[in-house]
Coordinates of C-alpha atoms in Angstrom, one line a residue:
Chain Y
M1 CA -30.8 -12.3 -19.2
T2 CA -31.0 -12.9 -22.7
R3 CA -32.3 -9.5 -23.5
L4 CA -29.4 -7.9 -21.4
L5 CA -26.8 -10.1 -23.8
V6 CA -28.7 -9.3 -26.9
A7 CA -28.3 -5.2 -25.8
I8 CA -24.5 -5.9 -25.2
I9 CA -24.1 -7.6 -28.5
L10 CA -25.9 -4.8 -30.3
V11 CA -23.9 -2.1 -28.6
A12 CA -20.9 -3.8 -29.4
V13 CA -21.7 -4.0 -33.0
L14 CA -22.8 -0.5 -32.9
F15 CA -19.3 0.5 -31.5
G16 CA -17.6 -1.7 -34.3
L17 CA -19.5 0.4 -36.9
T18 CA -18.8 3.6 -35.1
A19 CA -14.8 2.6 -35.9
V20 CA -15.8 1.8 -39.6
A21 CA -17.9 5.1 -39.9
G22 CA -14.7 7.2 -38.5
L23 CA -12.5 5.6 -41.0
V24 CA -14.8 6.4 -44.2
W25 CA -15.5 9.7 -43.0
A26 CA -12.0 10.2 -42.7
I27 CA -11.5 9.5 -46.2
R28 CA -14.5 11.2 -47.4
R29 CA -13.3 14.2 -45.7
G30 CA -9.8 13.9 -47.3
Q31 CA -7.8 13.3 -44.1
F32 CA -5.7 10.8 -46.1
R33 CA -5.1 12.9 -49.1
N34 CA -2.2 15.3 -48.3
L35 CA 0.0 13.4 -45.8
T36 CA 3.0 15.8 -45.7
A37 CA 1.0 18.7 -45.0
G38 CA -0.5 16.4 -42.3
A39 CA 2.6 16.0 -40.4
R40 CA 3.2 19.4 -40.7
S41 CA 0.1 20.8 -39.3
I42 CA 1.3 21.0 -35.6
F43 CA 4.2 23.5 -36.7
D44 CA 3.3 27.1 -37.6
N45 CA 5.3 30.5 -38.3
E46 CA 5.7 30.6 -34.3
E47 CA 7.0 27.4 -33.7
P48 CA 8.4 26.2 -37.0
V49 CA 9.6 23.1 -38.6
G50 CA 13.4 23.5 -38.1
R51 CA 12.9 24.8 -34.0
P52 CA 13.2 23.0 -31.1
T53 CA 10.7 24.1 -28.7
D54 CA 11.9 22.5 -25.2
A55 CA 12.5 26.0 -24.5
F56 CA 10.1 28.1 -22.5
P57 CA 9.5 30.7 -22.2
P58 CA 10.7 31.4 -25.9
P59 CA 13.9 33.2 -26.3
R60 CA 12.7 37.0 -26.3
E61 CA 15.5 38.3 -28.6
E62 CA 13.6 36.2 -31.4
E63 CA 10.5 38.2 -31.5
Chain K
M1 CA -16.3 31.2 -23.5
V2 CA -14.6 29.1 -26.1
L3 CA -11.8 30.8 -28.0
A4 CA -11.7 29.2 -31.8
V5 CA -8.4 30.3 -33.1
Q6 CA -7.9 30.7 -36.7
D7 CA -5.8 28.0 -38.6
P8 CA -2.3 29.5 -38.7
S9 CA -1.7 30.1 -42.6
E10 CA 1.4 31.3 -44.3
G11 CA 0.7 35.1 -43.6
A12 CA -0.1 34.7 -40.0
D13 CA 1.3 37.1 -37.6
P14 CA 3.6 34.9 -35.5
R15 CA 3.0 36.9 -32.3
Q16 CA -0.9 36.3 -33.0
E17 CA -0.2 32.4 -32.9
L18 CA 1.9 32.8 -29.8
R19 CA -0.7 34.6 -28.2
S20 CA -3.4 32.2 -29.2
R21 CA -1.3 29.3 -28.2
A22 CA -0.3 31.1 -25.0
E23 CA -4.2 31.8 -24.4
I24 CA -5.0 27.8 -25.0
D25 CA -2.4 26.8 -22.6
R26 CA -3.5 29.1 -20.0
S27 CA -7.1 28.4 -20.3
C28 CA -6.0 24.7 -19.2
Q29 CA -4.4 25.7 -16.2
G30 CA -7.2 25.4 -13.6
P31 CA -8.7 22.0 -14.5
V32 CA -5.7 20.1 -15.9
T33 CA -3.5 21.0 -13.4
L34 CA -6.0 20.0 -10.9
F35 CA -5.9 16.4 -12.8
V36 CA -2.0 16.4 -12.9
A37 CA -1.7 17.5 -9.2
S38 CA -4.3 14.6 -8.2
A39 CA -2.7 12.1 -10.4
V40 CA 0.9 12.9 -8.7
A41 CA -1.0 12.6 -5.3
W42 CA -2.4 9.1 -6.4
L43 CA 1.2 8.0 -7.7
L44 CA 2.7 8.5 -4.3
F45 CA 0.2 6.8 -2.5
G46 CA 0.2 4.2 -4.9
S47 CA 3.9 3.6 -4.5
L48 CA 3.6 3.4 -0.8
L49 CA 1.2 0.6 -1.7
A50 CA 3.3 -1.1 -4.1
M51 CA 6.2 -1.0 -1.6
A52 CA 4.3 -2.8 1.1
A53 CA 2.8 -5.3 -1.4
S54 CA 6.3 -5.9 -2.6
I55 CA 7.8 -6.5 0.8
K56 CA 5.1 -8.6 1.8
L57 CA 5.9 -11.4 -0.9
H58 CA 9.6 -12.1 0.5
S59 CA 9.0 -10.8 4.0
P60 CA 5.5 -11.8 4.8
G61 CA 5.2 -10.7 8.4
F62 CA 5.6 -7.3 7.3
L63 CA 2.5 -5.3 8.3
S64 CA 0.7 -8.4 8.7
H65 CA -1.2 -7.6 12.1
H66 CA -4.0 -5.6 10.8
A67 CA -6.5 -7.0 8.6
W68 CA -6.7 -3.8 6.1
L69 CA -2.7 -4.2 5.5
T70 CA -2.8 -7.6 4.5
F71 CA -1.5 -8.5 0.9
G72 CA -5.1 -9.5 -0.9
R73 CA -6.0 -6.2 -0.2
V74 CA -2.8 -4.2 -0.4
R75 CA -2.1 -5.5 -3.8
P76 CA -5.6 -4.6 -5.4
A77 CA -5.8 -1.1 -3.7
H78 CA -2.1 -0.7 -5.4
L79 CA -3.6 -1.6 -8.7
N80 CA -6.6 0.7 -8.5
T81 CA -5.0 3.6 -7.3
V82 CA -2.0 3.5 -9.9
I83 CA -4.5 2.6 -12.8
Y84 CA -7.7 5.1 -11.9
G85 CA -6.0 7.3 -10.0
W86 CA -2.4 7.9 -11.5
A87 CA -2.5 6.6 -14.9
A88 CA -6.4 7.7 -15.9
M89 CA -6.1 11.4 -14.3
V90 CA -2.8 12.0 -16.0
G91 CA -3.8 10.6 -19.1
I92 CA -7.1 12.6 -18.9
A93 CA -4.8 15.6 -18.3
A94 CA -2.6 15.0 -21.3
M95 CA -5.6 14.6 -23.3
L96 CA -7.4 17.7 -22.5
W97 CA -4.6 19.6 -23.0
L98 CA -3.5 17.8 -26.3
Q99 CA -7.2 18.1 -27.4
T100 CA -7.2 21.9 -26.9
R101 CA -4.1 22.4 -28.6
L102 CA -4.8 20.3 -31.7
S103 CA -8.3 21.7 -31.9
R104 CA -7.1 25.1 -31.6
V105 CA -9.5 26.1 -28.8
T106 CA -9.4 27.2 -25.3
L107 CA -10.6 24.8 -22.7
V108 CA -14.5 24.0 -22.7
F109 CA -16.2 24.0 -19.4
P110 CA -13.7 24.4 -17.3
R111 CA -16.0 24.2 -14.0
L112 CA -17.4 21.0 -15.0
L113 CA -13.9 19.7 -15.8
T114 CA -13.1 20.7 -12.2
A115 CA -16.0 19.2 -10.5
I116 CA -15.3 16.0 -12.7
A117 CA -11.3 15.9 -11.1
W118 CA -12.8 16.4 -7.5
L119 CA -15.6 13.7 -7.9
W120 CA -13.0 11.2 -9.5
N121 CA -10.6 11.8 -6.8
L122 CA -13.6 11.0 -4.2
A123 CA -14.5 7.9 -6.2
V124 CA -11.0 6.5 -6.2
A125 CA -10.6 7.1 -2.6
A126 CA -14.3 5.6 -1.8
G127 CA -13.1 2.4 -3.7
T128 CA -9.7 2.5 -2.2
V129 CA -11.1 2.5 1.3
A130 CA -13.5 0.0 0.5
I131 CA -10.8 -2.6 -1.3
L132 CA -8.9 -2.0 2.2
A133 CA -11.9 -2.8 4.1
G134 CA -12.2 -5.8 2.6
H135 CA -14.9 -5.0 0.2
G136 CA -13.3 -5.6 -2.8
T137 CA -14.6 -7.3 -5.5
G138 CA -12.0 -9.7 -6.0
V139 CA -12.0 -9.5 -10.1
E140 CA -8.8 -7.7 -11.3
W141 CA -8.5 -4.6 -12.7
I142 CA -12.4 -4.0 -11.3
E143 CA -12.1 -4.5 -7.3
F144 CA -13.9 -0.9 -6.7
P145 CA -17.3 -1.9 -5.6
V146 CA -20.2 -1.2 -8.2
P147 CA -21.4 2.1 -7.2
V148 CA -17.9 3.6 -7.5
A149 CA -17.5 2.0 -10.5
L150 CA -20.6 3.3 -12.2
A151 CA -19.6 6.7 -11.1
L152 CA -16.3 6.6 -12.6
A153 CA -17.9 5.2 -15.7
L154 CA -20.3 8.5 -15.7
L155 CA -17.3 10.6 -15.2
F156 CA -15.1 9.1 -18.1
G157 CA -18.2 9.3 -20.2
A158 CA -18.6 13.1 -19.3
V159 CA -14.8 13.3 -20.3
G160 CA -15.8 12.1 -23.3
L161 CA -18.5 14.4 -24.0
V162 CA -16.2 17.2 -23.5
S163 CA -13.7 16.0 -25.7
F164 CA -16.2 15.8 -28.4
Y165 CA -17.5 19.3 -27.8
T166 CA -13.9 20.4 -28.1
F167 CA -13.2 18.8 -31.2
A168 CA -16.4 20.2 -32.8
R169 CA -15.2 23.6 -32.4
R170 CA -11.7 22.8 -34.2
P171 CA -11.3 25.1 -37.3
P172 CA -11.4 23.1 -40.8
G173 CA -8.1 21.5 -41.7
H174 CA -6.5 18.4 -40.9
I175 CA -7.1 16.2 -38.0
Y176 CA -3.5 15.3 -36.7
V177 CA -2.8 11.6 -35.8
T178 CA -2.9 12.2 -32.2
Q179 CA -6.4 13.2 -32.3
W180 CA -7.2 9.9 -33.6
Y181 CA -5.6 8.3 -30.7
L182 CA -7.2 10.4 -28.3
F183 CA -10.4 9.8 -29.6
G184 CA -10.2 6.2 -29.7
A185 CA -9.5 6.2 -26.0
I186 CA -12.0 8.3 -25.1
L187 CA -14.6 6.7 -26.9
W188 CA -14.0 3.3 -26.4
F189 CA -12.8 3.3 -22.6
P190 CA -16.2 4.4 -20.9
Y191 CA -17.9 1.6 -23.1
L192 CA -15.5 -0.9 -22.1
Y193 CA -15.8 0.1 -18.5
L194 CA -19.6 0.0 -18.4
M195 CA -19.5 -3.5 -20.3
A196 CA -17.3 -5.0 -18.0
Q197 CA -19.3 -3.7 -14.9
L198 CA -22.6 -4.9 -16.7
M199 CA -21.0 -8.5 -17.6
I200 CA -18.9 -9.3 -14.8
H201 CA -20.5 -7.9 -11.6
L202 CA -24.4 -7.4 -12.6
G203 CA -25.2 -10.8 -14.4
G204 CA -24.5 -10.3 -17.7
A205 CA -21.9 -13.3 -17.7
T206 CA -21.6 -16.2 -15.8
G207 CA -19.1 -18.6 -14.8
V208 CA -16.2 -19.1 -17.3
V209 CA -17.5 -16.3 -19.5
Q210 CA -16.9 -13.9 -16.9
G211 CA -13.1 -15.1 -16.9
S212 CA -12.9 -14.1 -20.9
A213 CA -15.0 -10.7 -20.0
N214 CA -12.5 -9.7 -17.5
W215 CA -9.5 -10.2 -19.4
W216 CA -11.2 -8.6 -22.9
F217 CA -11.5 -5.6 -20.5
A218 CA -8.5 -5.7 -18.6
H219 CA -6.4 -5.9 -21.9
N220 CA -8.2 -3.3 -23.4
V221 CA -7.6 -0.8 -20.4
L222 CA -4.0 -1.0 -21.7
G223 CA -4.5 -1.6 -25.4
L224 CA -7.3 0.8 -26.1
F225 CA -7.0 3.3 -23.2
L226 CA -3.4 3.7 -21.8
T227 CA -1.8 2.9 -25.3
P228 CA -3.4 5.3 -27.4
I229 CA -3.1 8.0 -25.0
G230 CA 0.6 7.2 -24.4
V231 CA 1.4 6.6 -28.1
G232 CA -0.6 9.4 -29.3
A233 CA 1.4 11.6 -27.1
V234 CA 4.6 10.8 -28.2
Y235 CA 3.3 11.6 -31.9
Y236 CA 3.0 15.0 -30.7
L237 CA 5.8 15.4 -28.2
I238 CA 8.8 14.1 -30.3
P239 CA 8.3 16.4 -33.2
K240 CA 7.3 19.2 -31.2
V241 CA 10.4 19.1 -29.0
I242 CA 12.7 18.5 -31.6
G243 CA 10.9 20.7 -34.3
R244 CA 10.8 18.2 -37.0
P245 CA 7.7 16.6 -38.8
I246 CA 7.0 12.8 -38.1
H247 CA 9.1 10.6 -40.8
S248 CA 6.2 8.8 -42.1
Y249 CA 2.6 10.2 -41.4
Y250 CA 1.3 7.6 -43.6
L251 CA 2.7 4.7 -41.2
S252 CA 1.2 6.7 -38.2
L253 CA -2.1 6.3 -39.4
L254 CA -1.6 3.0 -40.6
G255 CA -0.4 2.4 -37.0
F256 CA -3.4 3.7 -35.6
W257 CA -6.2 1.7 -37.8
S258 CA -4.4 -1.4 -37.4
L259 CA -4.3 -0.9 -33.9
A260 CA -7.9 -0.3 -33.8
L261 CA -8.5 -3.5 -35.8
F262 CA -6.1 -5.8 -34.0
Y263 CA -6.0 -4.7 -30.5
N264 CA -9.3 -5.7 -28.9
W265 CA -8.8 -9.2 -30.0
A266 CA -6.1 -9.7 -27.6
G267 CA -7.7 -10.4 -24.2
T268 CA -8.0 -14.0 -24.1
H269 CA -4.0 -14.4 -24.4
H270 CA -4.0 -13.9 -20.7
L271 CA -6.3 -17.5 -20.2
V272 CA -4.2 -19.6 -22.6
G273 CA -4.4 -22.9 -20.8
G274 CA -7.5 -22.0 -19.2
P275 CA -11.1 -23.9 -19.3
L276 CA -12.1 -21.8 -22.4
P277 CA -12.7 -22.9 -25.7
A278 CA -9.5 -23.6 -27.7
W279 CA -10.5 -21.4 -30.6
L280 CA -11.4 -18.4 -28.5
I281 CA -7.9 -18.4 -27.2
S282 CA -6.4 -18.8 -30.5
V283 CA -8.2 -15.7 -31.6
G284 CA -6.5 -14.1 -28.7
I285 CA -3.2 -15.2 -29.8
V286 CA -3.5 -14.3 -33.1
G287 CA -4.8 -10.7 -32.4
S288 CA -1.8 -10.7 -30.2
V289 CA 0.9 -11.4 -32.9
M290 CA -0.9 -9.0 -35.2
M291 CA 0.0 -6.4 -33.3
F292 CA 3.6 -6.4 -34.7
I293 CA 2.2 -4.4 -37.6
P294 CA 1.2 -1.3 -35.8
V295 CA 3.8 -1.8 -33.3
T296 CA 6.5 -1.8 -35.9
A297 CA 5.2 0.8 -37.5
V298 CA 5.1 3.2 -34.3
A299 CA 8.8 2.1 -33.6
I300 CA 9.7 2.7 -37.4
N301 CA 8.2 6.2 -37.3
H302 CA 9.4 7.1 -33.7
H303 CA 13.2 6.1 -34.6
L304 CA 13.7 7.5 -37.9
T305 CA 12.1 10.9 -36.9
M306 CA 14.5 10.8 -33.8
V307 CA 17.5 10.1 -35.9
G308 CA 20.1 12.9 -35.8
H309 CA 18.5 14.4 -33.0
F310 CA 19.4 11.9 -30.3
H311 CA 21.9 14.3 -28.6
M312 CA 18.7 16.4 -27.5
L313 CA 18.2 13.6 -25.4
R314 CA 20.9 15.1 -23.2
T315 CA 19.2 18.7 -22.7
S316 CA 15.4 18.2 -22.9
P317 CA 13.6 16.3 -19.8
T318 CA 10.4 15.7 -21.9
L319 CA 12.4 14.2 -24.7
R320 CA 14.3 11.9 -22.3
F321 CA 11.1 10.6 -20.8
V322 CA 9.3 10.4 -23.9
V323 CA 11.8 8.4 -26.1
F324 CA 12.5 5.9 -23.1
G325 CA 8.7 5.3 -23.1
G326 CA 8.4 5.1 -26.9
M327 CA 11.3 2.5 -26.7
S328 CA 9.5 0.8 -23.9
Y329 CA 6.3 0.5 -25.8
T330 CA 8.4 -1.5 -28.8
L331 CA 9.6 -3.8 -26.2
V332 CA 7.1 -4.3 -24.3
S333 CA 4.6 -4.9 -27.2
F334 CA 7.2 -7.5 -29.0
Q335 CA 7.3 -9.1 -25.6
G336 CA 3.8 -9.3 -25.2
S337 CA 3.1 -11.0 -28.6
L338 CA 5.5 -13.4 -27.9
Q339 CA 4.4 -14.2 -24.6
A340 CA 1.0 -14.9 -26.4
L341 CA 2.3 -18.1 -28.0
R342 CA 1.2 -21.2 -26.3
G343 CA 4.8 -22.3 -26.5
V344 CA 6.2 -19.5 -24.6
N345 CA 3.2 -19.0 -22.3
E346 CA 3.5 -22.6 -20.9
I347 CA 6.5 -21.4 -18.9
S348 CA 5.5 -17.6 -18.3
H349 CA 2.2 -17.7 -17.2
F350 CA 1.6 -17.5 -13.3
T351 CA 5.1 -16.4 -12.6
H352 CA 6.8 -13.1 -11.9
Y353 CA 7.4 -12.7 -15.9
T354 CA 4.3 -11.5 -16.1
V355 CA 4.1 -9.2 -13.5
A356 CA 7.7 -7.5 -14.8
H357 CA 5.9 -7.5 -18.4
A358 CA 2.8 -5.7 -16.7
H359 CA 5.2 -2.7 -15.3
L360 CA 7.3 -2.7 -18.5
G361 CA 4.0 -1.5 -20.1
V362 CA 2.3 0.4 -17.5
Y363 CA 5.5 2.1 -16.2
A364 CA 8.5 2.0 -18.5
F365 CA 5.9 2.9 -21.5
Y366 CA 3.0 4.8 -20.1
S367 CA 4.1 6.6 -16.9
M368 CA 7.5 7.7 -18.4
V369 CA 5.5 9.1 -21.7
M370 CA 3.0 11.0 -19.0
F371 CA 6.1 12.1 -17.1
G372 CA 7.4 13.7 -20.1
A373 CA 4.0 15.2 -21.2
V374 CA 3.6 16.7 -17.7
Y375 CA 7.7 18.5 -18.4
Y376 CA 6.2 19.9 -21.5
M377 CA 2.6 21.0 -20.6
L378 CA 3.1 22.0 -17.0
P379 CA 5.5 25.2 -17.7
R380 CA 3.4 26.2 -20.6
M381 CA 0.2 26.4 -18.6
T382 CA 1.3 28.1 -15.8
G383 CA 3.9 30.3 -17.2
R384 CA 6.6 29.3 -14.9
E385 CA 9.9 27.1 -15.3
W386 CA 10.9 23.7 -13.6
S387 CA 12.6 24.8 -10.2
S388 CA 15.5 22.2 -10.6
A389 CA 17.4 20.5 -13.1
R390 CA 18.9 18.3 -10.4
L391 CA 15.4 16.9 -9.3
I392 CA 14.6 16.2 -12.6
R393 CA 17.8 14.3 -13.2
I394 CA 16.7 12.3 -9.7
H395 CA 13.3 11.9 -11.2
F396 CA 14.6 10.4 -14.3
W397 CA 17.5 8.2 -12.9
G398 CA 15.3 6.8 -10.1
S399 CA 12.4 5.7 -12.4
A400 CA 14.4 4.6 -15.4
L401 CA 17.2 2.6 -13.3
G402 CA 14.0 1.7 -11.0
I403 CA 12.2 0.2 -13.8
A404 CA 15.3 -1.3 -15.4
L405 CA 16.0 -3.6 -12.1
Y406 CA 12.4 -4.0 -11.5
W407 CA 12.0 -5.7 -15.0
G408 CA 15.3 -7.5 -14.9
G409 CA 15.2 -9.1 -11.9
L410 CA 11.4 -10.6 -12.1
T411 CA 11.9 -11.3 -15.8
W412 CA 15.1 -13.6 -14.8
G413 CA 13.6 -14.8 -12.0
G414 CA 10.1 -15.1 -13.4
W415 CA 11.5 -17.4 -16.3
L416 CA 13.5 -19.8 -14.2
Q417 CA 10.4 -19.9 -11.8
G418 CA 8.2 -21.0 -15.1
R419 CA 10.9 -23.3 -16.3
M420 CA 11.0 -25.0 -12.5
M421 CA 7.2 -25.2 -12.5
N422 CA 7.0 -27.2 -15.4
D423 CA 9.1 -29.6 -13.7
A424 CA 7.4 -32.0 -11.4
A425 CA 10.2 -33.5 -9.5
I426 CA 11.0 -29.9 -8.0
P427 CA 8.9 -29.2 -5.0
F428 CA 6.8 -26.1 -4.9
L429 CA 8.1 -24.8 -2.1
D430 CA 11.7 -24.8 -3.3
I431 CA 10.6 -23.1 -6.1
V432 CA 9.2 -20.3 -4.1
R433 CA 12.4 -20.0 -1.8
F434 CA 14.4 -19.6 -5.0
T435 CA 12.3 -16.6 -6.2
I436 CA 13.0 -14.7 -2.8
P437 CA 16.1 -12.9 -4.0
F438 CA 14.5 -11.5 -6.8
L439 CA 11.7 -10.3 -5.0
W440 CA 14.2 -8.8 -2.9
S441 CA 15.4 -6.8 -6.2
R442 CA 12.1 -5.7 -6.8
S443 CA 11.7 -4.0 -3.5
F444 CA 15.2 -2.4 -3.9
A445 CA 13.8 -1.2 -7.7
G446 CA 10.7 0.1 -6.0
V447 CA 12.6 2.2 -3.5
L448 CA 14.2 3.7 -6.5
M449 CA 11.3 4.3 -8.3
T450 CA 9.4 5.8 -5.3
I451 CA 12.5 8.2 -4.8
G452 CA 11.8 9.2 -8.4
H453 CA 8.3 10.1 -7.7
V454 CA 9.1 12.1 -4.3
A455 CA 11.3 14.4 -6.8
F456 CA 8.6 14.7 -9.2
A457 CA 6.2 15.7 -6.7
V458 CA 8.3 18.4 -5.1
L459 CA 8.6 19.7 -8.6
V460 CA 5.2 19.6 -9.6
W461 CA 4.2 21.1 -5.9
R462 CA 6.9 23.9 -6.4
M463 CA 5.4 24.7 -9.6
L464 CA 1.9 24.5 -8.9
A465 CA 2.0 26.4 -5.4
G466 CA 5.0 28.6 -5.8
A467 CA 3.9 32.0 -6.0
R468 CA 7.4 33.6 -6.3
E469 CA 9.7 32.8 -9.6
P470 CA 12.7 31.7 -9.1
A471 CA 15.5 34.0 -9.2
R472 CA 17.5 32.9 -12.2
A473 CA 17.7 34.1 -15.6
P474 CA 14.3 33.3 -17.7
G475 CA 15.2 30.4 -20.1
P476 CA 14.3 26.6 -20.2
T477 CA 14.9 24.3 -17.6
L478 CA 17.3 21.8 -19.5
L479 CA 19.0 19.0 -17.9
G480 CA 22.5 20.3 -19.6
R481 CA 23.9 23.0 -21.9
P482 CA 22.5 22.7 -25.2
R483 CA 25.4 21.9 -28.1
G484 CA 25.2 25.8 -29.3
E485 CA 22.1 27.0 -30.9
R486 CA 21.7 24.7 -33.6
E487 CA 19.1 25.2 -35.7
I488 CA 18.0 22.1 -37.8
N489 CA 18.1 23.0 -41.5
P490 CA 14.0 22.9 -42.5
A491 CA 15.2 20.9 -45.7
E492 CA 17.0 18.4 -44.0
A493 CA 13.8 17.9 -41.6
Q494 CA 11.8 16.4 -44.8

């Protein structure tokens, strides 16, 4: 029983550390540097900023 | 074969991007639509169980002649089918599609995912039958027998591995905030589920500690599984639909990391007044109140992104459901933070108020966002369009009016119920009789919601099973006529 509890607590600590590791990794990889580019990363030339996309299939004449 | 697509750059050919995005969307077609179809089937079944449970509370003789239809079995069967059937499966569908889109790779291991979906259905079915047969564990949110639960934990873990593999194939570049939320969900949840099984059913915790383990788990299903998937989906869908980036990307990251920091502590707010050390309960209350920070960040962000574009709610089905869901998220979270306070909890605990709060979260927030996600994903995956704007409207209004009535009735009745229970002079049975009209209002609300679900199921069925294209001009299924071809000025979208 004690062994199980120790194992559980160790795994819990490990998971907490993965969250910290994730944050550190993100900071090091520059994920927090260019926030404006980050917000725009889901847009591209085909679905650009300024064009609503609840229009499917895409209007043919705009190719 | 995994198709890793180039990160779009200034000179990229828009047709290549269109083809690539289309390829990614189509690659999801098999497994993801299977998860969606399964989820919708569980939603229907869960709605029937919900109606039975609701009616039984104000009309106890209803369906009372068979052991397997008694309230003590029907209610947990409802809870488990809507959580592990509907919510988990539609969440995984949305997550897989979002991850392929955001990592810009086609779906990996489609056959494995198809197998996972079928096994998942089998597990949920087996668990539900077990509950109705009287073999439920009696612990809230984990009533499935242990073998079923362990199978689900394994399947959750497998989906997590697929997610990691997808992520690892992404091209270099920015990791959008939705990805963080989705990773939070799929990384934390298998661990949470397994730990809950170990601690509660397999002897890791005993006595009162089982209670705190139970509510640590149950609250984290909401906060570290459903919430991240829901909020992550909103962060992608609102900007995508209206064509405008998130108002403050900084706030969105702040929101994610503060959620990761605070949410996990909140579980013991379910046990305020219970036989736990006071400090442990206070920790839960503090964690709950700290949640004001990420929730406010999310609310500000969504609202300021939507400002100037609310008119699109008239025409876009996805936007309607997603914005309804997003606003409900803010509401339910603020309500939850307040409910954790001892003074409020003294009145609301053990009343219908709590049930209303729970459904505001899982239905008005999470399920409505998921409906919106399905309305966006499925056409892009199948290459078809929704067959009827009218049915979409029926779905929306059935669900929206239904949950509004549900929440209103039980919040009002539940609060008064709580006030009366704190008055020793009022006989308990008088209080029970007092709540009956409110319980009727909930059943009526349930009928509205079920009508909405049936409309939704018909739409999904027609989209997935219908081979013939509907005989209409090609174009989006909108709820009304858009106000001209109004393009948003990109400068204005800053």
